[in-house]
Tab-separated table of C-alpha atoms in Angstrom:
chain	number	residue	atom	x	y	z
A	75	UNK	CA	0.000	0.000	0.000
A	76	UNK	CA	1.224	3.741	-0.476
A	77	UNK	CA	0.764	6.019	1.670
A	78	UNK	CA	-0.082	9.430	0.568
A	79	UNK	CA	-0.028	12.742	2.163
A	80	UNK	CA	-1.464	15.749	0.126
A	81	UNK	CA	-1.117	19.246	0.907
A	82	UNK	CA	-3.184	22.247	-0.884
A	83	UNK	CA	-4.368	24.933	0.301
A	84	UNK	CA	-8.019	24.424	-1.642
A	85	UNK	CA	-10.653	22.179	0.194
A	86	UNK	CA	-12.158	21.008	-3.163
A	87	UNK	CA	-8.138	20.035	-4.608
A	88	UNK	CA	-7.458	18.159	-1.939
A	89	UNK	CA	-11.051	16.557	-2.154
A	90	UNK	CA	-10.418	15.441	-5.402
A	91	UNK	CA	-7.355	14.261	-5.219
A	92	UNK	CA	-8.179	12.130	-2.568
A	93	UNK	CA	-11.275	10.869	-4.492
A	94	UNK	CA	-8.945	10.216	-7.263
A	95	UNK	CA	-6.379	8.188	-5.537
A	96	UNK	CA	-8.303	6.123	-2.868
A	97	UNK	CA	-10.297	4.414	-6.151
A	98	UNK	CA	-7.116	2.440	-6.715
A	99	UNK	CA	-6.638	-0.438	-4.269
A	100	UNK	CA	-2.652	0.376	-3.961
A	101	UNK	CA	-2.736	3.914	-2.597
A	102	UNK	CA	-3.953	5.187	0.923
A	103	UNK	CA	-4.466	8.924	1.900
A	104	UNK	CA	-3.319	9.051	5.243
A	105	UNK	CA	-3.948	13.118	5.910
A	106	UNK	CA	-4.661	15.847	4.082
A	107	UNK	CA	-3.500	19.309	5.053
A	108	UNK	CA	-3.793	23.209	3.898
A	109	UNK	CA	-1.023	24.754	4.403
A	110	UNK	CA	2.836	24.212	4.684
A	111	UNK	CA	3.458	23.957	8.058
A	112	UNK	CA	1.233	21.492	9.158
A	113	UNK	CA	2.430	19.732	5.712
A	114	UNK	CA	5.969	19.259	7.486
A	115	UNK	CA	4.615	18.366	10.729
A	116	UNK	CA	2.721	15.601	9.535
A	117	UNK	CA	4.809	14.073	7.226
A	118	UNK	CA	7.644	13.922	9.633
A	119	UNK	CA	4.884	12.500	11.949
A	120	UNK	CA	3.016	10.064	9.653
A	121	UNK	CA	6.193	9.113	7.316
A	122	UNK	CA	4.630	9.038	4.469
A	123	UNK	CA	5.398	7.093	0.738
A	124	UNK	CA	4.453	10.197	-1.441
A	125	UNK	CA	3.922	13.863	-0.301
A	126	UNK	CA	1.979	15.519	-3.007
A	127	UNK	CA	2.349	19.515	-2.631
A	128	UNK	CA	0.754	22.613	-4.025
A	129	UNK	CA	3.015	25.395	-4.084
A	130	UNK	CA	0.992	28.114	-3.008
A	131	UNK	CA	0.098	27.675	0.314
A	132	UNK	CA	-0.111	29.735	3.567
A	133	UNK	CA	2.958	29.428	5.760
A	134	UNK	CA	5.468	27.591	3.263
A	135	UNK	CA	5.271	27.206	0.305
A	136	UNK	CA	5.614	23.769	-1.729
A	137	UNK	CA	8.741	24.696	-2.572
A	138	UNK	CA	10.156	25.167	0.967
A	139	UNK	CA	8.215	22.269	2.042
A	140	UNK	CA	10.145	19.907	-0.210
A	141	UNK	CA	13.490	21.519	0.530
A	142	UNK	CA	12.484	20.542	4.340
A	143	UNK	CA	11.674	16.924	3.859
A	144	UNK	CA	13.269	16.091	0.984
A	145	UNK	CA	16.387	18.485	-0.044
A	146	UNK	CA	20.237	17.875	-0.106
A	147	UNK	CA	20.541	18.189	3.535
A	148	UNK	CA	17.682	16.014	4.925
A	149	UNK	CA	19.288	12.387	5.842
A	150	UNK	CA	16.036	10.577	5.268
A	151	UNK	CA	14.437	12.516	2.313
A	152	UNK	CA	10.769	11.790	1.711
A	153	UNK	CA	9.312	11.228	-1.912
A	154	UNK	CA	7.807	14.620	-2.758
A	155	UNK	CA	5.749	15.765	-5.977
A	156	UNK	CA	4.516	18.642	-7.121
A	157	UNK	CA	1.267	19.123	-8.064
A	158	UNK	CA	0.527	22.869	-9.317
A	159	UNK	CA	-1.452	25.049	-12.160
A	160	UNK	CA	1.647	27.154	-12.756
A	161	UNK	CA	4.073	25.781	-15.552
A	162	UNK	CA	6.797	28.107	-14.668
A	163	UNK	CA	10.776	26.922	-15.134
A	164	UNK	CA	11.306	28.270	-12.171
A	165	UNK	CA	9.119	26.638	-10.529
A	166	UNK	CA	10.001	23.228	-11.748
A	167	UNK	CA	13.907	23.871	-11.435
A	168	UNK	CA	13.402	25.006	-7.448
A	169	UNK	CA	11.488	21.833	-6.956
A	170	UNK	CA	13.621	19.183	-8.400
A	171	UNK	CA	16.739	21.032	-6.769
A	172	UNK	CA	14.677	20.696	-3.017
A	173	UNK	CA	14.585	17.065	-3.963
A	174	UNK	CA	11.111	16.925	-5.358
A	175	UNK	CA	10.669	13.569	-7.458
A	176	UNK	CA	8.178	14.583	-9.240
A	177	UNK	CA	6.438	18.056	-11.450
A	178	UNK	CA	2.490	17.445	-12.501
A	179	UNK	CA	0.270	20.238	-13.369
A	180	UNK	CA	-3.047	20.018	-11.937
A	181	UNK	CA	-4.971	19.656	-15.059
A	182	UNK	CA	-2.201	17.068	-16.256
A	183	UNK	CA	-5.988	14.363	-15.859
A	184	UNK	CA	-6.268	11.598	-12.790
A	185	UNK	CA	-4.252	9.159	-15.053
A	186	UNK	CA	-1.231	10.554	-14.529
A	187	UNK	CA	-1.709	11.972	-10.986
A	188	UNK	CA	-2.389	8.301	-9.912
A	189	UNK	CA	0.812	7.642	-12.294
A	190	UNK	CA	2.983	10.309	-10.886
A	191	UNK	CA	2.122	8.831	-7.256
A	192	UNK	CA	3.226	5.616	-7.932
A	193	UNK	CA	6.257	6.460	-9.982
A	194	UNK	CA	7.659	8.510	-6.953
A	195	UNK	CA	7.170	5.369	-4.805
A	196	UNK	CA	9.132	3.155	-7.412
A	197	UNK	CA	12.002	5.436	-7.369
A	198	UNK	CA	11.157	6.786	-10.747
A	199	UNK	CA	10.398	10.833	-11.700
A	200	UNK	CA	7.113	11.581	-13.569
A	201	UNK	CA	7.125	15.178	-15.077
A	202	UNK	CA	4.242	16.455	-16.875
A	203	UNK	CA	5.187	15.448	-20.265
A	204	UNK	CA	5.007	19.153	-22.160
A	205	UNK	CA	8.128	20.138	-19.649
A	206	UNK	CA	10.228	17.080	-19.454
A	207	UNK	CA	12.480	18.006	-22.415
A	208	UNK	CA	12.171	21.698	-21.861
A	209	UNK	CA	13.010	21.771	-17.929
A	210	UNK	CA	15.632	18.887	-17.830
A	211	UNK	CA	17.893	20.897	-21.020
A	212	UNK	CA	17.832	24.256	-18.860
A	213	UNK	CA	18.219	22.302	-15.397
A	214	UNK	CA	20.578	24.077	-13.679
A	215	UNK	CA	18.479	27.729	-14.943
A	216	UNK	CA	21.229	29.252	-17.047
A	217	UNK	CA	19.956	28.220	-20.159
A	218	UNK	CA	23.191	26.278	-20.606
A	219	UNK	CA	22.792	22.670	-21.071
A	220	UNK	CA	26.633	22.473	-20.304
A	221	UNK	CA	27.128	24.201	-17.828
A	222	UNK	CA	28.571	23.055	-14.335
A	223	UNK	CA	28.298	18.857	-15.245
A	224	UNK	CA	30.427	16.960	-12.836
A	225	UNK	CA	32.578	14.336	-14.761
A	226	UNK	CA	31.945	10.802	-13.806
A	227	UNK	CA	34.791	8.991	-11.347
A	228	UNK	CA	35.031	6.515	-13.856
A	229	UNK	CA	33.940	6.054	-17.360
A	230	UNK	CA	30.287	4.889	-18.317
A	231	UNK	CA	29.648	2.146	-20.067
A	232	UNK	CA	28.026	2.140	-23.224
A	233	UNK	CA	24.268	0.444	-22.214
A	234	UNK	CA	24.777	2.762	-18.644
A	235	UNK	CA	25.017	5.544	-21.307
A	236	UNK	CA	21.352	4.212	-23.494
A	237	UNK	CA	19.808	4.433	-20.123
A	238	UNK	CA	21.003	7.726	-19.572
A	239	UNK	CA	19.781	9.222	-22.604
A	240	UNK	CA	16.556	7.134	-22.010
A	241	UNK	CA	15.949	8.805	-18.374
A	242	UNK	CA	16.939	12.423	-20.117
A	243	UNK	CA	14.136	11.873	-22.791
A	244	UNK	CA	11.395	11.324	-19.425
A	245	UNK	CA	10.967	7.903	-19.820
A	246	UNK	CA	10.300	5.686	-16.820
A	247	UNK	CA	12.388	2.414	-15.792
A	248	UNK	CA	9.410	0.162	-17.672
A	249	UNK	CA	9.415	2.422	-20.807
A	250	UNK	CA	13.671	2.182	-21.319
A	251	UNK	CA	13.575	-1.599	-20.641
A	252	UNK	CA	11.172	-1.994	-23.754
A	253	UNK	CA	13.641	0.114	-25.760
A	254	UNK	CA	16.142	-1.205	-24.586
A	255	UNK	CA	15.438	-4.885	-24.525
A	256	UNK	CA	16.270	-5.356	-21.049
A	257	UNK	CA	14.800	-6.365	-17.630
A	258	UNK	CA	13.694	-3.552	-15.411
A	259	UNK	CA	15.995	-4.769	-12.984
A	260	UNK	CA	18.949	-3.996	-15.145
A	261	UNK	CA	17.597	-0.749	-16.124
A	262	UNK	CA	17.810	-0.223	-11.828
A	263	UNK	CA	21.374	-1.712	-12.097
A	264	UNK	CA	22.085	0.632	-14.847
A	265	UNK	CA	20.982	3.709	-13.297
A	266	UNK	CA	22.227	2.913	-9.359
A	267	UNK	CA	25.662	2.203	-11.093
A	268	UNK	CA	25.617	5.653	-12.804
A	269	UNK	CA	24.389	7.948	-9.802
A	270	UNK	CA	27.262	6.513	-7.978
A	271	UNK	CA	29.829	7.763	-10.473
A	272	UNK	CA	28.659	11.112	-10.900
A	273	UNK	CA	27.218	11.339	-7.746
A	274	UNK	CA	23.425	12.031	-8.624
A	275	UNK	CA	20.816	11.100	-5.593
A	276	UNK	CA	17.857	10.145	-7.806
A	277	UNK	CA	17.450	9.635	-11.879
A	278	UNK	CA	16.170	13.323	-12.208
A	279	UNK	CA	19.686	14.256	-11.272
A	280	UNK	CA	20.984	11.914	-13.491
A	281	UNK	CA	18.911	13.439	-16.382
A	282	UNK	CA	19.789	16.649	-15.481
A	283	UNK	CA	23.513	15.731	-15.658
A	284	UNK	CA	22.830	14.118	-19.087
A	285	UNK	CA	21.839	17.384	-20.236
A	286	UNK	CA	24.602	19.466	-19.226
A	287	UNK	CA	27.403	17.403	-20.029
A	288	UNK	CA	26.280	17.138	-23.515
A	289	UNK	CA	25.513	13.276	-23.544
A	290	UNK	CA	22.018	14.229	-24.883
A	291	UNK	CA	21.727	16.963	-26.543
């Protein structure tokens, strides 16, 4: 079972999101909450699988809410996504940085809502499709796909580099292993092999790499 905690600052979002996800038989809400503050204090309470966030909210914001339980400097980062109307780079580059591991706009349909929850509990990133390529080539917000890449501590190999350009393009761990002709657990092998050389935490830093050291341009 996942367990979900959504936080938006709208009675009727929050209604329907819960609607949406307690029709499938694998996902439980376990709170909902309306602003950021109690979003922090209950998911470092409750321990939730998936924390989906608004960004707008009274207190925090999404966006500091995700830094909180899920940035660079928590030690046991929660699986965040984003769930918002605005489709704003700057938006979607703060929340990946804060650890987010996933970007879905709220009219993105229930489909991939219900997707985007259980990609984030997989270990895989769901992006609303229409921003994948766009956000992951401007990553780091200079508009330079180059720019600040760390070189690997030791040379990729050349199917760790298919599955790299695979998770740059948006596609999940199920969709490369079809192109790829391989099992999804070597698609995990693949990708846990390559976040250790260059030192990503999750596969949307490893796209994000892709795309400024040039491997996919």
């Amino acid at each position: 079972m996942i367990r979900v905690l959504i936080a938006d600052d709208q009675e009727m979002v929050r209604m329907g999101f819960r609607m949406i996800l307690e029709t499938q038989d694998d996902i439980e809400v376990v709170a909902d909450v309306a602003d950021g503050i109690s979003a922090v204090s209950k998911a470092r309470e409750l321990r939730p699988d998936v924390c989906l966030l608004d960004i707008r909210m009274p207190g925090l914001d999404g966006l500091e809410v995700a830094r909180q339980l899920a940035g660079p400097d928590v030690t046991d980062p929660l699986k965040v996504v984003v769930v918002t109307t605005f489709d704003l780079d700057e938006y979607v580059h703060t929340a990946l940085r804060n650890g987010a591991s996933g970007f879905l706009l709220k009219d993105a349909g229930p489909a991939l809502l219900i997707e985007a929850v259980r990609a984030a509990d997989r270990g895989d990133a769901l992006v609303s499709p229409q921003i994948t390529v766009r956000l992951l080539k401007h990553f780091d917000g200079s508009g330079s796909a180059k720019s600040r890449a760390t070189p690997p501590s030791e040379p990729l190999t050349a199917r760790e580099l298919d599955v790299v350009k695979a998770a740059a393009r948006g596609l999940t761990n199920t969709e490369i292993g079809a192109e790829l002709f391989m099992s999804l657990s070597t698609v995990k092998t693949h990708l846990a092999s390559v976040q250790s050389k260059i030192g990503a935490r999750n596969r949307v830093e490893t796209a994000a790499w892709a795309w400024r050291s040039g491997v996919v341009s």
